[in-house]
Amino acid sequence: MTAAATARANVNLALVKYWGKRDAALNLPATGSISLTLDGLSVEASVAFGGGEADRIEIDGAEAAGDEALRVARFLDLVRAEAGRRERALVTTRSTVPRGVGLASSAAAFAALALAASRAAGIVLDPPALSALARRGSGSAARSIFGGFVEWRRGERPDGRDSVAEPLAPPDFWDVRVVVAVTSSAPKAVSSRAGMERAATSPFYPAWVAGAEADLAEARAAIRARDLDALGLVAEHSALEMHAVGLAARPPLVYWRAATVGCLERVWQLRAEGTPAFAIDAGPQVKVLCAPADAGPVAEALRAVPGVERVLTCAPGGGAELAA
Ligand code: DP6
């Protein structure tokens, strides 16, 4: 048995969304995306290789089975291939992301797993290679390797080696808040993976892909200038356009609930009254980007929306790290 390696990574919120693949096997995106890594919502993964007949995977204290176990085992196969090893692995992951907050813990999980598993297998990957590895587990995990504002480049190569994330600005570059309104603790009825397949059937999908470069340029410039209005407006647009693609798919894909729309309306009302707050939801939960001083009032306003179960507030967070 190799010594266990343990790593931790935070979830991230996409400001310009990844919603479609150009290669499902390599998990290559149709477009680039930009995100903010969030502090305090993380997954810790420990990995050791050696012994046993099959991988043993424990997620939050329970033995993983079915598709979930298979997804992690396939990911470990990539690490084994890269490191030239054959031993089975013992994996445990523990999440601090409350269930159903609608912030993909798979992004944090595969970022932490990429770091922990590669180290346990005896290889030291540089950040771009780690990001490419994490991407194979879950696309959004490519971004959770880094802290702060992050861009995942679409890349051009068919082998995907240039489809990696890179930091745009560290967490302390710009202090903003993300207020999360939880409207449903139930897991998403349609996973992101299945949702993206369905989105590709929408007549609006080509327009979504064609518009991505302009959204990315707008978001990059807004981050550089620390312009909350500009970033909020493009992020809100990207989220709503993602839903518009789904609404027009066959069968349609609607992630919203009544409370989701209630939160959107409340955020727009706050904005009309002079509070710069922007709703960036991938449904059914709503995440609101705002200034630190406005986070309290925004959280209070969302708590009062019928159907909102709980509200939490996050600051920018750091990238994936090995645990001491
Ligand atoms: C709406 O990264 O979970 O959060 O690559 O199939 O694992 P897979 O999908 P995933 O999708 C995230 C979708 C999103 C937008 C985003 O994070 O950019």
Coordinates of C-alpha atoms and ligand atoms in Angstrom, one line a residue:
M1 CA 0.0 0.0 0.0
T2 CA 1.4 3.4 -0.9
A3 CA 1.1 6.2 1.7
A4 CA -2.2 8.0 1.5
A5 CA -2.2 11.4 -0.1
T6 CA -4.9 13.8 0.9
A7 CA -6.0 17.0 -0.9
R8 CA -8.8 19.5 -0.6
A9 CA -10.6 21.6 -3.2
N10 CA -13.4 24.2 -3.2
V11 CA -16.5 24.3 -5.4
N12 CA -16.8 27.0 -8.0
L13 CA -19.6 29.1 -9.5
A14 CA -19.6 29.5 -13.2
L15 CA -20.0 33.2 -14.2
V16 CA -19.9 32.4 -17.9
K17 CA -21.3 28.9 -18.1
Y18 CA -20.0 25.7 -19.6
W19 CA -23.0 24.0 -21.2
G20 CA -22.2 21.7 -24.0
K21 CA -19.4 19.4 -25.2
R22 CA -17.4 19.0 -28.4
D23 CA -16.1 15.6 -27.3
A24 CA -17.9 13.6 -24.6
A25 CA -15.2 10.9 -24.2
L26 CA -12.5 13.4 -23.4
N27 CA -14.9 15.8 -21.8
L28 CA -13.9 18.7 -24.0
P29 CA -16.2 21.8 -23.9
A30 CA -17.9 23.4 -26.8
T31 CA -17.0 26.8 -25.3
G32 CA -14.7 28.3 -22.7
S33 CA -16.1 29.3 -19.3
I34 CA -15.2 31.6 -16.4
S35 CA -15.8 30.9 -12.7
L36 CA -15.2 32.1 -9.2
T37 CA -13.9 29.5 -6.7
L38 CA -15.8 29.8 -3.4
D39 CA -14.4 29.6 0.1
G40 CA -15.6 27.1 2.7
L41 CA -17.5 24.7 0.4
S42 CA -15.0 22.0 -0.2
V43 CA -14.3 18.3 -0.7
E44 CA -11.3 16.5 0.9
A45 CA -10.1 13.3 -0.9
S46 CA -7.6 10.7 0.4
V47 CA -6.2 8.1 -2.0
A48 CA -3.8 5.2 -1.4
F49 CA -2.8 2.5 -4.0
G50 CA -2.0 -1.1 -3.4
G51 CA -3.7 -4.4 -2.3
G52 CA -7.2 -5.5 -2.9
E53 CA -9.0 -6.8 -6.0
A54 CA -11.0 -3.8 -6.8
D55 CA -11.1 -0.1 -6.0
R56 CA -12.8 0.7 -2.7
I57 CA -14.5 4.1 -2.7
E58 CA -16.2 5.7 0.3
I59 CA -18.1 8.9 -0.2
D60 CA -19.1 10.8 3.0
G61 CA -18.9 7.6 5.1
A62 CA -20.8 5.3 2.7
E63 CA -19.4 2.8 0.2
A64 CA -20.0 4.1 -3.3
A65 CA -21.8 1.8 -5.7
G66 CA -23.2 1.9 -9.2
D67 CA -22.6 4.8 -11.6
E68 CA -21.0 6.9 -8.9
A69 CA -18.4 4.2 -8.1
L70 CA -17.8 3.6 -11.8
R71 CA -17.1 7.2 -12.5
V72 CA -14.4 7.4 -9.8
A73 CA -12.9 4.0 -10.9
R74 CA -12.7 5.2 -14.5
F75 CA -11.0 8.4 -13.2
L76 CA -8.5 6.3 -11.2
D77 CA -7.8 4.3 -14.4
L78 CA -6.6 7.6 -16.0
V79 CA -4.2 8.2 -13.1
R80 CA -2.9 4.6 -13.2
A81 CA -2.3 4.9 -16.9
E82 CA -0.4 8.2 -16.5
A83 CA 1.7 6.8 -13.6
G84 CA 2.2 3.3 -15.1
R85 CA 0.7 1.6 -12.1
R86 CA -1.8 -1.3 -11.8
E87 CA -2.7 -1.4 -8.1
R88 CA -6.3 -0.9 -6.9
A89 CA -7.0 2.2 -4.9
L90 CA -8.6 3.0 -1.6
V91 CA -10.4 6.3 -1.8
T92 CA -12.3 8.3 0.8
T93 CA -13.9 11.6 0.2
R94 CA -15.6 13.9 2.6
S95 CA -17.6 17.0 1.6
T96 CA -18.5 20.2 3.5
V97 CA -20.9 21.2 0.8
P98 CA -24.4 20.9 2.2
R99 CA -26.4 18.4 0.1
G100 CA -28.5 20.0 -2.6
V101 CA -27.1 23.5 -2.4
G102 CA -26.8 23.3 -6.2
L103 CA -23.1 24.0 -6.2
A104 CA -21.6 21.0 -8.0
S105 CA -19.6 19.2 -5.4
S106 CA -18.3 17.0 -8.3
A107 CA -16.2 19.9 -9.3
A108 CA -14.5 20.1 -5.9
A109 CA -14.4 16.3 -5.6
F110 CA -12.6 15.6 -8.9
A111 CA -10.2 18.5 -8.4
A112 CA -9.3 17.1 -5.0
L113 CA -9.1 13.6 -6.4
A114 CA -6.8 14.7 -9.3
L115 CA -4.3 16.1 -6.8
A116 CA -4.6 13.3 -4.2
A117 CA -4.6 10.4 -6.6
S118 CA -1.7 11.7 -8.8
R119 CA 0.5 12.2 -5.6
A120 CA -0.5 8.8 -4.2
A121 CA 0.5 7.3 -7.5
G122 CA 3.9 9.0 -7.2
I123 CA 3.5 11.6 -9.9
V124 CA 3.8 15.4 -9.6
L125 CA 1.6 17.1 -12.2
D126 CA 2.0 20.9 -12.9
P127 CA -1.2 22.9 -12.5
P128 CA -2.3 22.8 -16.2
A129 CA -1.8 19.0 -16.3
L130 CA -3.8 18.7 -13.0
S131 CA -6.6 20.8 -14.5
A132 CA -6.7 18.6 -17.6
L133 CA -6.9 15.5 -15.4
A134 CA -9.6 16.9 -13.2
R135 CA -11.6 17.9 -16.4
R136 CA -11.8 14.2 -17.3
G137 CA -13.7 13.5 -14.0
S138 CA -16.0 16.5 -14.4
G139 CA -15.6 19.5 -16.7
S140 CA -16.2 22.1 -14.0
A141 CA -13.5 20.4 -11.9
A142 CA -10.8 21.7 -14.3
R143 CA -11.6 25.2 -12.8
S144 CA -11.5 24.1 -9.1
I145 CA -7.8 23.4 -9.3
F146 CA -7.3 27.2 -9.1
G147 CA -8.6 29.8 -6.6
G148 CA -10.3 33.1 -7.3
F149 CA -11.4 34.0 -10.8
V150 CA -10.6 31.3 -13.3
E151 CA -11.0 30.7 -17.0
W152 CA -11.2 27.3 -18.6
R153 CA -10.1 27.6 -22.2
R154 CA -12.0 25.6 -24.7
G155 CA -8.8 24.6 -26.5
E156 CA -8.4 23.6 -30.1
R157 CA -6.5 20.3 -30.0
P158 CA -8.4 17.1 -30.6
D159 CA -6.5 15.4 -27.7
G160 CA -7.7 18.1 -25.3
R161 CA -4.2 19.0 -23.9
D162 CA -4.9 22.7 -24.3
S163 CA -8.4 22.5 -22.8
V164 CA -7.3 23.5 -19.3
A165 CA -8.2 26.2 -16.8
E166 CA -5.9 29.0 -15.7
P167 CA -6.2 31.7 -13.0
L168 CA -7.4 35.1 -14.1
A169 CA -7.1 36.8 -10.7
P170 CA -6.4 35.4 -7.2
P171 CA -9.1 35.3 -4.4
D172 CA -7.8 38.5 -2.8
F173 CA -7.8 40.5 -6.0
W174 CA -11.5 41.5 -5.6
D175 CA -13.6 40.9 -2.5
V176 CA -17.1 40.0 -3.7
R177 CA -19.8 37.7 -2.2
V178 CA -22.0 35.0 -3.5
V179 CA -25.3 34.5 -1.6
V180 CA -26.8 31.1 -2.3
A181 CA -30.6 30.7 -1.9
V182 CA -31.5 27.0 -1.6
T183 CA -35.0 26.4 -3.0
S184 CA -34.8 22.6 -3.1
S185 CA -32.7 20.1 -1.4
A186 CA -33.6 17.4 -3.9
P187 CA -30.9 16.3 -6.3
K188 CA -31.2 17.7 -9.8
A189 CA -33.8 15.6 -11.8
V190 CA -31.6 15.8 -14.9
S191 CA -27.8 15.7 -14.3
S192 CA -25.5 18.3 -16.0
R193 CA -24.2 15.6 -18.2
A194 CA -27.6 14.6 -19.4
G195 CA -28.8 18.2 -19.5
M196 CA -25.9 19.1 -21.9
E197 CA -26.8 16.3 -24.2
R198 CA -30.4 17.5 -24.3
A199 CA -29.3 21.1 -24.8
A200 CA -27.5 20.2 -28.0
T201 CA -30.9 19.3 -29.5
S202 CA -32.1 22.9 -29.0
P203 CA -32.4 25.2 -32.0
F204 CA -30.8 27.8 -29.8
Y205 CA -27.7 25.8 -29.1
P206 CA -25.7 27.1 -32.1
A207 CA -26.5 30.7 -31.0
W208 CA -25.3 29.8 -27.4
V209 CA -22.0 28.5 -28.7
A210 CA -21.6 31.4 -31.1
G211 CA -22.1 34.0 -28.4
A212 CA -19.7 32.5 -25.9
E213 CA -16.5 34.3 -27.0
A214 CA -18.2 37.7 -26.6
D215 CA -19.5 36.8 -23.1
L216 CA -16.0 35.6 -22.1
A217 CA -14.3 38.8 -23.3
E218 CA -16.9 40.9 -21.4
A219 CA -16.4 38.9 -18.2
R220 CA -12.6 39.0 -18.4
A221 CA -12.7 42.8 -18.9
A222 CA -15.1 43.3 -16.0
I223 CA -13.0 41.2 -13.7
R224 CA -9.8 43.1 -14.6
A225 CA -11.7 46.4 -13.9
R226 CA -13.4 45.1 -10.8
D227 CA -16.6 46.3 -12.3
L228 CA -19.5 44.5 -10.4
D229 CA -22.3 45.8 -12.7
A230 CA -20.5 44.7 -15.8
L231 CA -19.6 41.2 -14.4
G232 CA -23.0 40.7 -12.9
L233 CA -24.9 41.6 -16.1
V234 CA -22.9 39.3 -18.3
A235 CA -23.1 36.5 -15.7
E236 CA -26.8 36.9 -15.4
H237 CA -27.1 36.8 -19.1
S238 CA -25.0 33.7 -19.5
A239 CA -27.2 31.9 -16.9
L240 CA -30.5 32.9 -18.5
E241 CA -29.3 32.1 -21.9
M242 CA -28.3 28.6 -20.7
H243 CA -31.9 28.1 -19.5
A244 CA -33.3 29.5 -22.8
V245 CA -31.4 26.8 -24.6
G246 CA -32.9 24.1 -22.4
L247 CA -36.5 25.5 -22.6
A248 CA -36.3 25.1 -26.4
A249 CA -34.8 21.6 -26.3
R250 CA -36.9 18.5 -27.1
P251 CA -37.9 17.3 -24.5
P252 CA -37.7 20.6 -22.8
L253 CA -35.3 21.1 -19.8
V254 CA -36.6 23.4 -17.1
Y255 CA -34.5 23.5 -13.9
W256 CA -36.5 26.3 -12.3
R257 CA -39.1 26.0 -9.6
A258 CA -41.5 28.6 -8.5
A259 CA -39.2 29.7 -5.7
T260 CA -36.3 30.1 -8.2
V261 CA -38.3 32.6 -10.3
G262 CA -39.4 34.3 -7.0
C263 CA -35.7 34.8 -6.2
L264 CA -34.9 36.2 -9.6
E265 CA -37.8 38.7 -9.3
R266 CA -36.6 39.7 -5.8
V267 CA -33.0 40.2 -7.0
W268 CA -34.3 42.4 -9.9
Q269 CA -36.4 44.4 -7.5
L270 CA -33.4 44.9 -5.2
R271 CA -31.5 46.1 -8.2
A272 CA -34.2 48.5 -9.3
E273 CA -34.1 49.9 -5.7
G274 CA -30.4 50.6 -6.0
T275 CA -28.6 47.4 -4.7
P276 CA -26.2 46.0 -7.3
A277 CA -27.1 42.3 -7.1
F278 CA -27.1 39.7 -9.9
A279 CA -28.8 36.3 -10.1
I280 CA -26.6 33.6 -11.6
D281 CA -28.6 30.4 -11.3
A282 CA -28.1 27.1 -13.0
G283 CA -31.4 26.0 -11.3
P284 CA -33.1 25.3 -9.1
Q285 CA -31.0 27.2 -6.5
V286 CA -30.2 30.9 -7.1
K287 CA -26.7 32.3 -6.5
V288 CA -26.5 36.1 -6.2
L289 CA -23.3 38.1 -6.9
C290 CA -23.0 41.2 -4.8
A291 CA -20.6 43.5 -2.8
P292 CA -19.7 42.3 0.7
A293 CA -21.6 45.2 2.3
D294 CA -24.8 44.2 0.5
A295 CA -24.6 40.4 1.3
G296 CA -26.5 40.7 4.6
P297 CA -29.5 42.6 3.1
V298 CA -29.5 40.4 0.0
A299 CA -29.5 37.2 2.2
E300 CA -32.4 38.6 4.3
A301 CA -34.4 39.5 1.2
L302 CA -34.0 36.0 -0.3
R303 CA -34.8 34.3 3.0
A304 CA -38.2 36.0 2.8
V305 CA -39.0 34.6 -0.6
P306 CA -41.6 31.8 -0.3
G307 CA -40.1 28.4 -0.9
V308 CA -36.5 29.4 0.0
E309 CA -35.3 26.7 2.5
R310 CA -32.0 28.3 3.5
V311 CA -29.4 30.9 2.5
L312 CA -25.6 30.8 2.8
T313 CA -23.0 33.4 1.9
C314 CA -19.5 32.7 0.4
A315 CA -16.4 34.7 -0.2
P316 CA -13.8 34.0 -2.9
G317 CA -11.7 30.9 -2.1
G318 CA -8.4 29.3 -2.9
G319 CA -7.3 26.5 -5.2
A320 CA -6.8 22.8 -4.6
E321 CA -4.2 22.0 -1.9
L322 CA -2.5 19.0 -0.4
A323 CA -3.5 18.5 3.2
A324 CA -0.6 18.7 5.7
Ligands
DP6_1 C1 -24.3 24.3 -15.1 O1 -19.0 20.0 -14.9 O2 -21.0 19.0 -13.7 O3 -22.6 24.0 -13.5 O4 -18.4 17.8 -17.3 O5 -20.5 16.4 -17.5 O6 -19.3 16.5 -15.3 P1 -19.6 17.2 -16.6 O7 -20.5 18.5 -16.2 P2 -20.4 19.5 -15.0 O8 -21.3 20.7 -15.5 C2 -21.4 22.0 -14.9 C3 -22.5 22.7 -15.5 C4 -22.8 24.0 -14.9 C5 -22.1 25.2 -15.6 C6 -20.6 25.3 -15.2 O9 -20.2 24.9 -14.1 O10 -19.9 25.9 -16.0

